[in-house]
Short mmCIF file of C-alpha atoms (C1' of nucleotides) in Angstrom, two decimals:
data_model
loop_
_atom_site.label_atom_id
_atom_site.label_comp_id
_atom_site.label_asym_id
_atom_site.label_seq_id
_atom_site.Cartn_x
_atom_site.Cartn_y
_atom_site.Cartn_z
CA UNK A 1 -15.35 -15.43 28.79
CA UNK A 2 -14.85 -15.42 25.02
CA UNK A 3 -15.31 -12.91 22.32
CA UNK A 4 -18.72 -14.19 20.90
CA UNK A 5 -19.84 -13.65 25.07
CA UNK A 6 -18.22 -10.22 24.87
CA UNK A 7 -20.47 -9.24 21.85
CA UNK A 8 -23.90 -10.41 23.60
CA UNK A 9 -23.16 -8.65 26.80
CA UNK A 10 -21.48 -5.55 25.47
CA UNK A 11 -22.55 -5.21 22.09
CA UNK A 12 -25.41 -3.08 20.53
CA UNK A 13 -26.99 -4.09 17.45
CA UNK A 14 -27.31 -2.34 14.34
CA UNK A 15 -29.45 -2.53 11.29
CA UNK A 16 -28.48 0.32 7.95
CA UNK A 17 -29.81 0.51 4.86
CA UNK A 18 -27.82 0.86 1.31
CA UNK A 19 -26.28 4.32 1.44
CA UNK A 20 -26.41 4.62 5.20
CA UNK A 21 -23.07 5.64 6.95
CA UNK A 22 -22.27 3.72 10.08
CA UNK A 23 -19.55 7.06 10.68
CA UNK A 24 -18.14 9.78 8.17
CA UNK A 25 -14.45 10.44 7.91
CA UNK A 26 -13.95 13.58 10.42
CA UNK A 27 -16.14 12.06 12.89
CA UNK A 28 -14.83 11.00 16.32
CA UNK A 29 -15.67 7.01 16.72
CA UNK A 30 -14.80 4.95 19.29
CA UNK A 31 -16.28 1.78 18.85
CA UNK A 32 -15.55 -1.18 16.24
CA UNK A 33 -18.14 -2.82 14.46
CA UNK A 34 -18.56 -6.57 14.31
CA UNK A 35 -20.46 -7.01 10.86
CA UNK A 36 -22.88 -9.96 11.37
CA UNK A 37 -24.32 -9.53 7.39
CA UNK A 38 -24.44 -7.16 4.74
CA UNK A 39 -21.57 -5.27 2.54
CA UNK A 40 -19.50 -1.89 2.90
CA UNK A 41 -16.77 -0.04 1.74
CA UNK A 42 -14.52 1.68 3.85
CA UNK A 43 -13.47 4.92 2.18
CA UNK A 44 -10.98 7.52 1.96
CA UNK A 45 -11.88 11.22 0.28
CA UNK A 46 -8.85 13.77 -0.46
CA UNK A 47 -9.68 17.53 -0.02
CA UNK A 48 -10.27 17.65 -4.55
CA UNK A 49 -13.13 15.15 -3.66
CA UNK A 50 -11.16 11.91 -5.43
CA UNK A 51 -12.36 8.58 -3.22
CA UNK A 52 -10.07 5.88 -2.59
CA UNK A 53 -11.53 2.97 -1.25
CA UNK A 54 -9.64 1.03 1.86
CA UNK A 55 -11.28 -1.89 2.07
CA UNK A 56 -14.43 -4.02 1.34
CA UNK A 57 -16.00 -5.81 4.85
CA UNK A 58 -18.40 -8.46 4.98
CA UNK A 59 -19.86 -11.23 6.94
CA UNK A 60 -17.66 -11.87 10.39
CA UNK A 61 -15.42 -8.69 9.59
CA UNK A 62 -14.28 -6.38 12.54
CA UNK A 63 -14.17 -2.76 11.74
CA UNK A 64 -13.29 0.48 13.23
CA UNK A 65 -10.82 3.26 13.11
CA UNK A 66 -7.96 2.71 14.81
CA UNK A 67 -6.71 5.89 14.75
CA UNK A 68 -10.12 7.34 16.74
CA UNK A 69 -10.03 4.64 19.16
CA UNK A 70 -7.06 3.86 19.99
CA UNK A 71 -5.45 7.52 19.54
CA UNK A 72 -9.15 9.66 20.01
CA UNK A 73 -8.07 11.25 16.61
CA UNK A 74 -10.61 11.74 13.79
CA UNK A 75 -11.64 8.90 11.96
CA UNK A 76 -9.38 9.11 8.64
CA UNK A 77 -11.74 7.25 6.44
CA UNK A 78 -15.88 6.96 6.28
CA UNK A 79 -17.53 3.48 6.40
CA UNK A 80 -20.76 3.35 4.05
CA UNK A 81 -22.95 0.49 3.22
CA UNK A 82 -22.85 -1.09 -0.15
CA UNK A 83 -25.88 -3.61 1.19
CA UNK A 84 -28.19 -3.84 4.16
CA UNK A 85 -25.94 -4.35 6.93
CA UNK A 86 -26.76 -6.10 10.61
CA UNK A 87 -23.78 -4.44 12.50
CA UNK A 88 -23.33 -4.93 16.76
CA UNK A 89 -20.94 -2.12 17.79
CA UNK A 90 -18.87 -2.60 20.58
CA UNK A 91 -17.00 0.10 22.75
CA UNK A 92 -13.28 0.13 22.00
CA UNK A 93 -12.19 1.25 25.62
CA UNK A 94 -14.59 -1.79 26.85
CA UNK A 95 -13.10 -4.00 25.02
CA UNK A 96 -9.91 -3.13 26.13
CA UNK A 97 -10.89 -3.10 29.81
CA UNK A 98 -11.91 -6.05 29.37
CA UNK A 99 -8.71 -7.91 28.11
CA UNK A 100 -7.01 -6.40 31.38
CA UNK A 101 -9.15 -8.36 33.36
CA UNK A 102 -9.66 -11.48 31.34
CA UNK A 103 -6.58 -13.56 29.66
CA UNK A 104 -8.74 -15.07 27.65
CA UNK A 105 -10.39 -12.15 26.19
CA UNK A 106 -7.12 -10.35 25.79
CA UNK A 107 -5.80 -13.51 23.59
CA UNK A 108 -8.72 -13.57 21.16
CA UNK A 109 -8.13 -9.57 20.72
CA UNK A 110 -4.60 -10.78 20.29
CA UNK A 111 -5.77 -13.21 17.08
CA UNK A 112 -8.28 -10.39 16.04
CA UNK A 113 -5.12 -7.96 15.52
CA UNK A 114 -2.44 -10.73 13.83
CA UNK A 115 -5.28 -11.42 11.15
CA UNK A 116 -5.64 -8.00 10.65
CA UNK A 117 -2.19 -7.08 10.94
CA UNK A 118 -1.60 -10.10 8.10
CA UNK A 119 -4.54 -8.37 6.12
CA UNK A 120 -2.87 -5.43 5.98
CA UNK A 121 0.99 -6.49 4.94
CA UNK A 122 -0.45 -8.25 1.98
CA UNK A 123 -2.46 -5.11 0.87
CA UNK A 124 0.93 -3.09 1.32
CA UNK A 125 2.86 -5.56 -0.38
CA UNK A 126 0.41 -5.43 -3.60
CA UNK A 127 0.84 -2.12 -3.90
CA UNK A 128 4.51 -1.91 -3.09
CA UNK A 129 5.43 -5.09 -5.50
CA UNK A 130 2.63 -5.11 -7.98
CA UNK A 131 1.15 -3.39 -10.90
CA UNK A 132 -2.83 -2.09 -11.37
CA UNK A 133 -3.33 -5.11 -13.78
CA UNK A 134 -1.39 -7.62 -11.73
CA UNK A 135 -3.65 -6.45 -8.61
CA UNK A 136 -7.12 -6.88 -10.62
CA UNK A 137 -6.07 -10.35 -11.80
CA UNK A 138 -4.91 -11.37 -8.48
CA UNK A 139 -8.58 -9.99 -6.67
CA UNK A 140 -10.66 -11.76 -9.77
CA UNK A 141 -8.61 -15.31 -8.43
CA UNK A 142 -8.87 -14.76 -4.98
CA UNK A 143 -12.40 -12.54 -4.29
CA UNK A 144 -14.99 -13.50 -7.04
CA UNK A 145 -17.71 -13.03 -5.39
CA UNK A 146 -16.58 -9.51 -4.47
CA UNK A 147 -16.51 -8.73 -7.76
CA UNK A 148 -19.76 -9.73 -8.35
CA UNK A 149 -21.24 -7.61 -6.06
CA UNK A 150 -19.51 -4.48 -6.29
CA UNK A 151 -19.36 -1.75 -9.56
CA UNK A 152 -16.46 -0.93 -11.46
CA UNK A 153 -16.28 2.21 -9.89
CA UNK A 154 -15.74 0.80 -6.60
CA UNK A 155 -13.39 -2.13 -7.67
CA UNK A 156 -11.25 0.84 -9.33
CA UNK A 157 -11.03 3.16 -6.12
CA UNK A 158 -9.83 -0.10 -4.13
CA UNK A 159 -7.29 -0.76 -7.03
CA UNK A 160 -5.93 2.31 -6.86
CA UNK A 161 -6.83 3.83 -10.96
CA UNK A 162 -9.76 5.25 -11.94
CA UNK A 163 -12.89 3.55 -13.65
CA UNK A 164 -11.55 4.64 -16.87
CA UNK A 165 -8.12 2.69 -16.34
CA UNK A 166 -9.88 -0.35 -14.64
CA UNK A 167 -11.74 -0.51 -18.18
CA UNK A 168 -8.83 -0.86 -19.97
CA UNK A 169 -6.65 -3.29 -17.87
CA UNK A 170 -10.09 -5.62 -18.12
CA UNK A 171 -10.36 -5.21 -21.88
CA UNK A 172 -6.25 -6.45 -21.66
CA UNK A 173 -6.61 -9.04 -19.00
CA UNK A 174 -9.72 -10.90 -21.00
CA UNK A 175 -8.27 -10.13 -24.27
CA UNK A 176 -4.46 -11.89 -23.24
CA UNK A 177 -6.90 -14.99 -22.05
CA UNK A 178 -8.78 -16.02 -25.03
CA UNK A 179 -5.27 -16.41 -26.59
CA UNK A 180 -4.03 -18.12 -23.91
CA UNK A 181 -7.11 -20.86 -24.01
CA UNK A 182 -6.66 -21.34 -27.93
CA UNK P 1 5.91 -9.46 34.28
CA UNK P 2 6.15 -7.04 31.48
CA UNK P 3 7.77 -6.81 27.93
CA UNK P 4 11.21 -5.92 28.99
CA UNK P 5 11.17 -8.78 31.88
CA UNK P 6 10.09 -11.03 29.28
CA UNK P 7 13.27 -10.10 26.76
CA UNK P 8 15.72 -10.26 29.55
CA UNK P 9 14.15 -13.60 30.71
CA UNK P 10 13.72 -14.91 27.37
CA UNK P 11 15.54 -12.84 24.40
CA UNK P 12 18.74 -14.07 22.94
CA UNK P 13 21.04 -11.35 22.27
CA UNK P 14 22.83 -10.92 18.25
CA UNK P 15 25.19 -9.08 16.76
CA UNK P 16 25.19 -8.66 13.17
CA UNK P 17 27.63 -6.69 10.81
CA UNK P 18 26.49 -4.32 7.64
CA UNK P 19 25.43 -6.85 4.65
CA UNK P 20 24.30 -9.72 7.05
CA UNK P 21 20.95 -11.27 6.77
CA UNK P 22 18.93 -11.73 10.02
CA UNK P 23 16.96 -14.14 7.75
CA UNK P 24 16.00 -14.61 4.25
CA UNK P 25 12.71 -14.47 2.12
CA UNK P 26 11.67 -18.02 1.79
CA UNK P 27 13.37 -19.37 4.92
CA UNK P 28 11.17 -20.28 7.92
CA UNK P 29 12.06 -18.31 10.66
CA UNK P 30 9.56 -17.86 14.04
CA UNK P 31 11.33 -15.51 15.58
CA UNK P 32 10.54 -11.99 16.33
CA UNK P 33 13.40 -9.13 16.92
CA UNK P 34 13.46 -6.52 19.14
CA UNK P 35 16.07 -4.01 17.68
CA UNK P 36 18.39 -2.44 20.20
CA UNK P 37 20.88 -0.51 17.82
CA UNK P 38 21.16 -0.55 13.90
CA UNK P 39 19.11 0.21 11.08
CA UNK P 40 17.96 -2.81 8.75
CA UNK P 41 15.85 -3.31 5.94
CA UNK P 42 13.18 -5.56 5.45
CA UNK P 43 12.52 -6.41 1.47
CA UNK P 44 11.01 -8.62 -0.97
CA UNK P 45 12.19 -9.74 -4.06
CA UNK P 46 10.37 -10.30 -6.82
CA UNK P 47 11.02 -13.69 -9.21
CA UNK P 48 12.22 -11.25 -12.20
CA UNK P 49 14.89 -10.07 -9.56
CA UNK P 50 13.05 -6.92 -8.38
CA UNK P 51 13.99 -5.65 -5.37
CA UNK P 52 11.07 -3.62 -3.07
CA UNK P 53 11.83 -2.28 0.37
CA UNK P 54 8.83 -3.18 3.03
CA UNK P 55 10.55 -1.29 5.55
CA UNK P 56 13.48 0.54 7.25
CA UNK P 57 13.77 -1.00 10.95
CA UNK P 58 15.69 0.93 14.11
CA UNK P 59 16.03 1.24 17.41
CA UNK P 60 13.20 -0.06 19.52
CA UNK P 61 11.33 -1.42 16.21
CA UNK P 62 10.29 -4.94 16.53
CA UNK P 63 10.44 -7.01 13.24
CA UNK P 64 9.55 -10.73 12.61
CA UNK P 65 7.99 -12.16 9.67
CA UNK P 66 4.27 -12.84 10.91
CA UNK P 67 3.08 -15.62 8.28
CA UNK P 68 6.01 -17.67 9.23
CA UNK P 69 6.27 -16.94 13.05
CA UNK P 70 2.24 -17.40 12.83
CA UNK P 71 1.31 -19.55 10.20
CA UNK P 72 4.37 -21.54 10.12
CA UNK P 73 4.78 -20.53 6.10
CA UNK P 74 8.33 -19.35 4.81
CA UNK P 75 8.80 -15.88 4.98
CA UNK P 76 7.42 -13.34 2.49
CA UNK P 77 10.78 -10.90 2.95
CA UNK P 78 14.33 -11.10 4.11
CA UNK P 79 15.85 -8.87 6.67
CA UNK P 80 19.21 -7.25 5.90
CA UNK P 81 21.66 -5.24 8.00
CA UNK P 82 22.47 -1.59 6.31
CA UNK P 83 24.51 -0.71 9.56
CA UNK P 84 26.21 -2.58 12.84
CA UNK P 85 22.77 -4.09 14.46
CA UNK P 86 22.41 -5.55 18.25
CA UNK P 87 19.34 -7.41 18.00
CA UNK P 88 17.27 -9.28 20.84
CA UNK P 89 15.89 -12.79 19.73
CA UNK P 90 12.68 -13.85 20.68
CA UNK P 91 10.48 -16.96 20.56
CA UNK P 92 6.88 -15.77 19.14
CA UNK P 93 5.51 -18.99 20.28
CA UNK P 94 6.84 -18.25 23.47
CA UNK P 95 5.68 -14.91 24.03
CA UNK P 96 2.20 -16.30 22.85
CA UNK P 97 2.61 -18.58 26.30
CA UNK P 98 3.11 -16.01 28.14
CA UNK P 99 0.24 -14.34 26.96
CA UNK P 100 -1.60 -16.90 27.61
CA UNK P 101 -0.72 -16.99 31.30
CA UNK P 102 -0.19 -13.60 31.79
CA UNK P 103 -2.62 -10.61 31.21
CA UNK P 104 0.19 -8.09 31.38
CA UNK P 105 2.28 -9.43 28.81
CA UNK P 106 -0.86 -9.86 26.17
CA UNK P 107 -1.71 -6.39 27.10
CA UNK P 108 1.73 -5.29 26.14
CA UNK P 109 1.74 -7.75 23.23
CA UNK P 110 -1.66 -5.64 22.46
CA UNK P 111 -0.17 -2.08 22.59
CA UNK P 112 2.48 -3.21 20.13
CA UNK P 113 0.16 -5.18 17.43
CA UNK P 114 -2.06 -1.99 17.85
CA UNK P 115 1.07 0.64 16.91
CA UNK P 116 2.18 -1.60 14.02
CA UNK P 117 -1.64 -2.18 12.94
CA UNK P 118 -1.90 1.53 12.35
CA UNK P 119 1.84 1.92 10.99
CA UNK P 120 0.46 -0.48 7.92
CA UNK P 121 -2.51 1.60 7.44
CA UNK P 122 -0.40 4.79 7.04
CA UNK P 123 1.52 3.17 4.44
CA UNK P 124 -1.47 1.70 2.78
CA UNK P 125 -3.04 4.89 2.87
CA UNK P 126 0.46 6.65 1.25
CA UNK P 127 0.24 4.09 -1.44
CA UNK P 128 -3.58 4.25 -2.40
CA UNK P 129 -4.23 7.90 -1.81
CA UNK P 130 -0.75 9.41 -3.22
CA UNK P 131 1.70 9.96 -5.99
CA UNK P 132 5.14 9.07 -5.37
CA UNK P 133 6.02 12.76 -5.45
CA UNK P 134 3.47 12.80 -2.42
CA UNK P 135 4.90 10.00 -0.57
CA UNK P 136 8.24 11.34 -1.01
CA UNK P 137 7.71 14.82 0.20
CA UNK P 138 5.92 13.22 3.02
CA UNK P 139 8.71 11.20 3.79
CA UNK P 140 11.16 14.27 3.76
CA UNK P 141 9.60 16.24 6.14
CA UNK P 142 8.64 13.04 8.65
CA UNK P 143 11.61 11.06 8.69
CA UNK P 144 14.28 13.42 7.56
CA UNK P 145 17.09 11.67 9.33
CA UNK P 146 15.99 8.34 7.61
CA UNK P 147 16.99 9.86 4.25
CA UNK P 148 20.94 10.63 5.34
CA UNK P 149 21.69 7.44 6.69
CA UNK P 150 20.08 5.56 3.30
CA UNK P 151 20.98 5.45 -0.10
CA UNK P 152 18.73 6.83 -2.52
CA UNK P 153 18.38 3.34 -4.62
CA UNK P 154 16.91 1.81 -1.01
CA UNK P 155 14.94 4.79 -0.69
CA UNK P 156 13.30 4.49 -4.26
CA UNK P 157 12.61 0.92 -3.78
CA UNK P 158 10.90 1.76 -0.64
CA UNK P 159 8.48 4.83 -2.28
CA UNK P 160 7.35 2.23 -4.83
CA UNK P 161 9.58 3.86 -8.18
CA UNK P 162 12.83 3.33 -9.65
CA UNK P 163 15.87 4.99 -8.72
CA UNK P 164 15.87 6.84 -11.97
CA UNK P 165 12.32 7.84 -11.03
CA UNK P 166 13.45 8.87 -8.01
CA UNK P 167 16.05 11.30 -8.99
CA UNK P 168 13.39 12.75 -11.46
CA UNK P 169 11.33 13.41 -8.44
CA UNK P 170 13.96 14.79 -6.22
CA UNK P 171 14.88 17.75 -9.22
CA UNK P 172 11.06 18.37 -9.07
CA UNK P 173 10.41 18.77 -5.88
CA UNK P 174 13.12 20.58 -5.08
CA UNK P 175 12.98 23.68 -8.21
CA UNK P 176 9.13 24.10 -6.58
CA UNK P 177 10.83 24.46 -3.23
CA UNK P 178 13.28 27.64 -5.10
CA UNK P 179 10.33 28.97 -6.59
CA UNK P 180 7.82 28.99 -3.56
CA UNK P 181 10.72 30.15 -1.47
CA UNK P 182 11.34 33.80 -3.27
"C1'" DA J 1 -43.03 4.59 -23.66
"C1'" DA J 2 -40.13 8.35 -22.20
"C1'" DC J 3 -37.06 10.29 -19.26
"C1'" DG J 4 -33.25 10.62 -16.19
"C1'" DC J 5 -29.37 8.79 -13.85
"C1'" DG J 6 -25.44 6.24 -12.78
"C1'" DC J 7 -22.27 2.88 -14.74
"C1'" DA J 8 -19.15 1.20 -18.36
"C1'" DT J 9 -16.72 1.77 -22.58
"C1'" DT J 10 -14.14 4.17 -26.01
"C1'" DA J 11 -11.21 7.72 -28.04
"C1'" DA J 12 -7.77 11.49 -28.01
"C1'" DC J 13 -4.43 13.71 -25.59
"C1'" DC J 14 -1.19 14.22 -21.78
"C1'" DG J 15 2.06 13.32 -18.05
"C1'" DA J 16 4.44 10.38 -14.69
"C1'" DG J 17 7.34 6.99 -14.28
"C1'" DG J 18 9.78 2.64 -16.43
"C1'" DT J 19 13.72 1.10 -19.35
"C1'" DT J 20 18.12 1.40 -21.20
"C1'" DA J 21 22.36 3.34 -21.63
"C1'" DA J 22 25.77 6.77 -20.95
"C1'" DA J 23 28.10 10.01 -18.19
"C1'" DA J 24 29.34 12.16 -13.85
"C1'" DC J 25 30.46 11.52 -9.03
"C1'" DG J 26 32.20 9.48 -4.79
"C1'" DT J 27 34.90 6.78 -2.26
"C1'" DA J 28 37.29 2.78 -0.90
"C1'" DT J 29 41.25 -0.24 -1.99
"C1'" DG J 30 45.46 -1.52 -4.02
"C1'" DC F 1 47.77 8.32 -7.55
"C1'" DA F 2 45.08 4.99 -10.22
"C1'" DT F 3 41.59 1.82 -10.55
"C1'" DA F 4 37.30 -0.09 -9.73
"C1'" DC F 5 32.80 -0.20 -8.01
"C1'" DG F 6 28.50 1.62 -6.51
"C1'" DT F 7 25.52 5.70 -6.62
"C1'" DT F 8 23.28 9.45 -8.86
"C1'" DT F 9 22.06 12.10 -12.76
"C1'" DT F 10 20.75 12.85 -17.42
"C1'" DA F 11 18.81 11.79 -21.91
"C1'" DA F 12 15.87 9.30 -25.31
"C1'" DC F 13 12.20 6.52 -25.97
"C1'" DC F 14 8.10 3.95 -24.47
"C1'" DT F 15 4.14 2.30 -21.68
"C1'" DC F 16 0.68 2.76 -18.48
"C1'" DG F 17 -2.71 5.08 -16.48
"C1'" DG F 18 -5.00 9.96 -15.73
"C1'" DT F 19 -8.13 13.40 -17.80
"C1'" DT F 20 -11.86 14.86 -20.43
"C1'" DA F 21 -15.58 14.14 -23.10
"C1'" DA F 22 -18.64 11.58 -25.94
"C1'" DT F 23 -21.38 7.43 -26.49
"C1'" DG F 24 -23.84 3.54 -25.17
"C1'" DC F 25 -26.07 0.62 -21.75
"C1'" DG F 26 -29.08 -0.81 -18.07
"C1'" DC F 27 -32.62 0.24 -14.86
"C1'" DG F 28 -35.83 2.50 -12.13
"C1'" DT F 29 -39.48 6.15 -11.97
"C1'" DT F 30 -43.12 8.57 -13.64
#
DNA sequence: AACGCGCATTAACCGAGGTTAAAACGTATG
DNA sequence: CATACGTTTTAACCTCGGTTAATGCGCGTT
């Protein structure tokens, strides 16, 4: 069995509208979330109410708190739709039954969790290594199609600064390349 | 089998003295380490000559650069000894055969990409949701005996500041410590 | 058309942390 | 003991981004 078979036999599917939540931060949720369309933000709020955003999933994404599945803990961030999203949610303890039956199944979890686990070092390293404005250039060369589809607010909360300082850091960025293309 | 079986069978056993490199940023190394005594730090350094700490690695961490042992590209960071380290060497190709032929082993292999998985997204977290006062008083009260055995340069570079921003933040925290404790 | 609402920009002010350089400490080595 | 080297602190100055508030812009609703 494969992962794709794992999803049609296991798997419930999911349609949300914009604004829906699939689970609040505070919530108990065990199961990930395949995303088969749509757009969402996975998003952190601090007790004075400032949101930072974690990460933006789309098309063939897996999502899910880790810490709530794996540990039974509280999820530690919400996960809210940007778009109208076709989700098929899967149980976390399933899945992992599962892999300690089938080797196969166990080795595509395996991939699922390096990719991730890749994702995840190059987010730390932007924010370990990088500036604000070196991070927004970076995500307008690598993601701009994200951009497209996503405010400024948002974009700022995933950067790390606020709208206001996103503003100015574009106004920079654009500014240094006209002078650059002269 | 399990993991342990698996290093005895497999693991090649190092040595390394304070100042050594395990490897280097930009080398290709496919290895992954399973630490058995030591403390090491994993860093990258930036082409201006920037240093910025990833990581501080100990006993029963396991390390490895994953886009080289993975994706076969040079590695992102070096690893350096800061004490006497006893290492285990291990093939990650390797332990992906053994995965592949045994469901115990990927289950194990599993467990461990799970705890590192959610390792990244506390430091993610620390770095998009907090000051560097915050991640330092975090870091105080978590990993206390972390702090004595480093120096407070490595520490800096691993909160993201400079030394000199460090030492500001140390004076700070600590007169609100005085204060809140009359 | 008029209104309201959220988003984006701009300005003024502020604070945290970077940069540079000097001084104060430690501590190892001759 | 004296020297030298790395670490930590301190000070002066500067830059970046946060905060607050005002303004403008787009867009949907009535």
């Amino acid at each position: 069995m494969n992962f794709y078979d794992f999803l049609q036999r296991e798997g419930i599917k999911i349609e949300k509208k914009i604004g829906d939540h699939v689970f609040r931060q505070g919530e108990i949720d065990t199961s990930l979330y395949f995303i088969n369309s749509g757009l969402l933000k996975a998003y952190y709020l601090s007790e004075e109410g400032k949101e930072s955003i974690k990460s933006f999933l789309s098309d063939k994404d897996i999502i899910g708190s880790l810490t709530s599945a794996y540990l039974g803990e509280p999820c530690s961030f919400g996960l809210l739709c940007l778009q109208p999203t076709k989700l098929t949610k899967i149980s976390f303890s399933a899945l992992r039954e599962y892999s300690k039956k089938d080797v196969n199944i166990a080795n595509e979890l395996i991939d699922v969790l390096l990719q991730f686990s890749m994702k995840k070092e190059k987010r730390e390293y932007e924010f370990l290594c990088l500036s604000a404005e070196q991070r927004f250039s970076l995500l307008v060369e690598s993601r701009p199609n994200l951009i497209e589809k996503i405010t400024q607010n948002d974009l700022s909360r995933y950067l790390g600064v606020t709208p206001v300082g996103l503003s100015r850091i574009k106004k920079r960025v654009y500014e240094n390349m006209d002078l650059t293309n002269i």
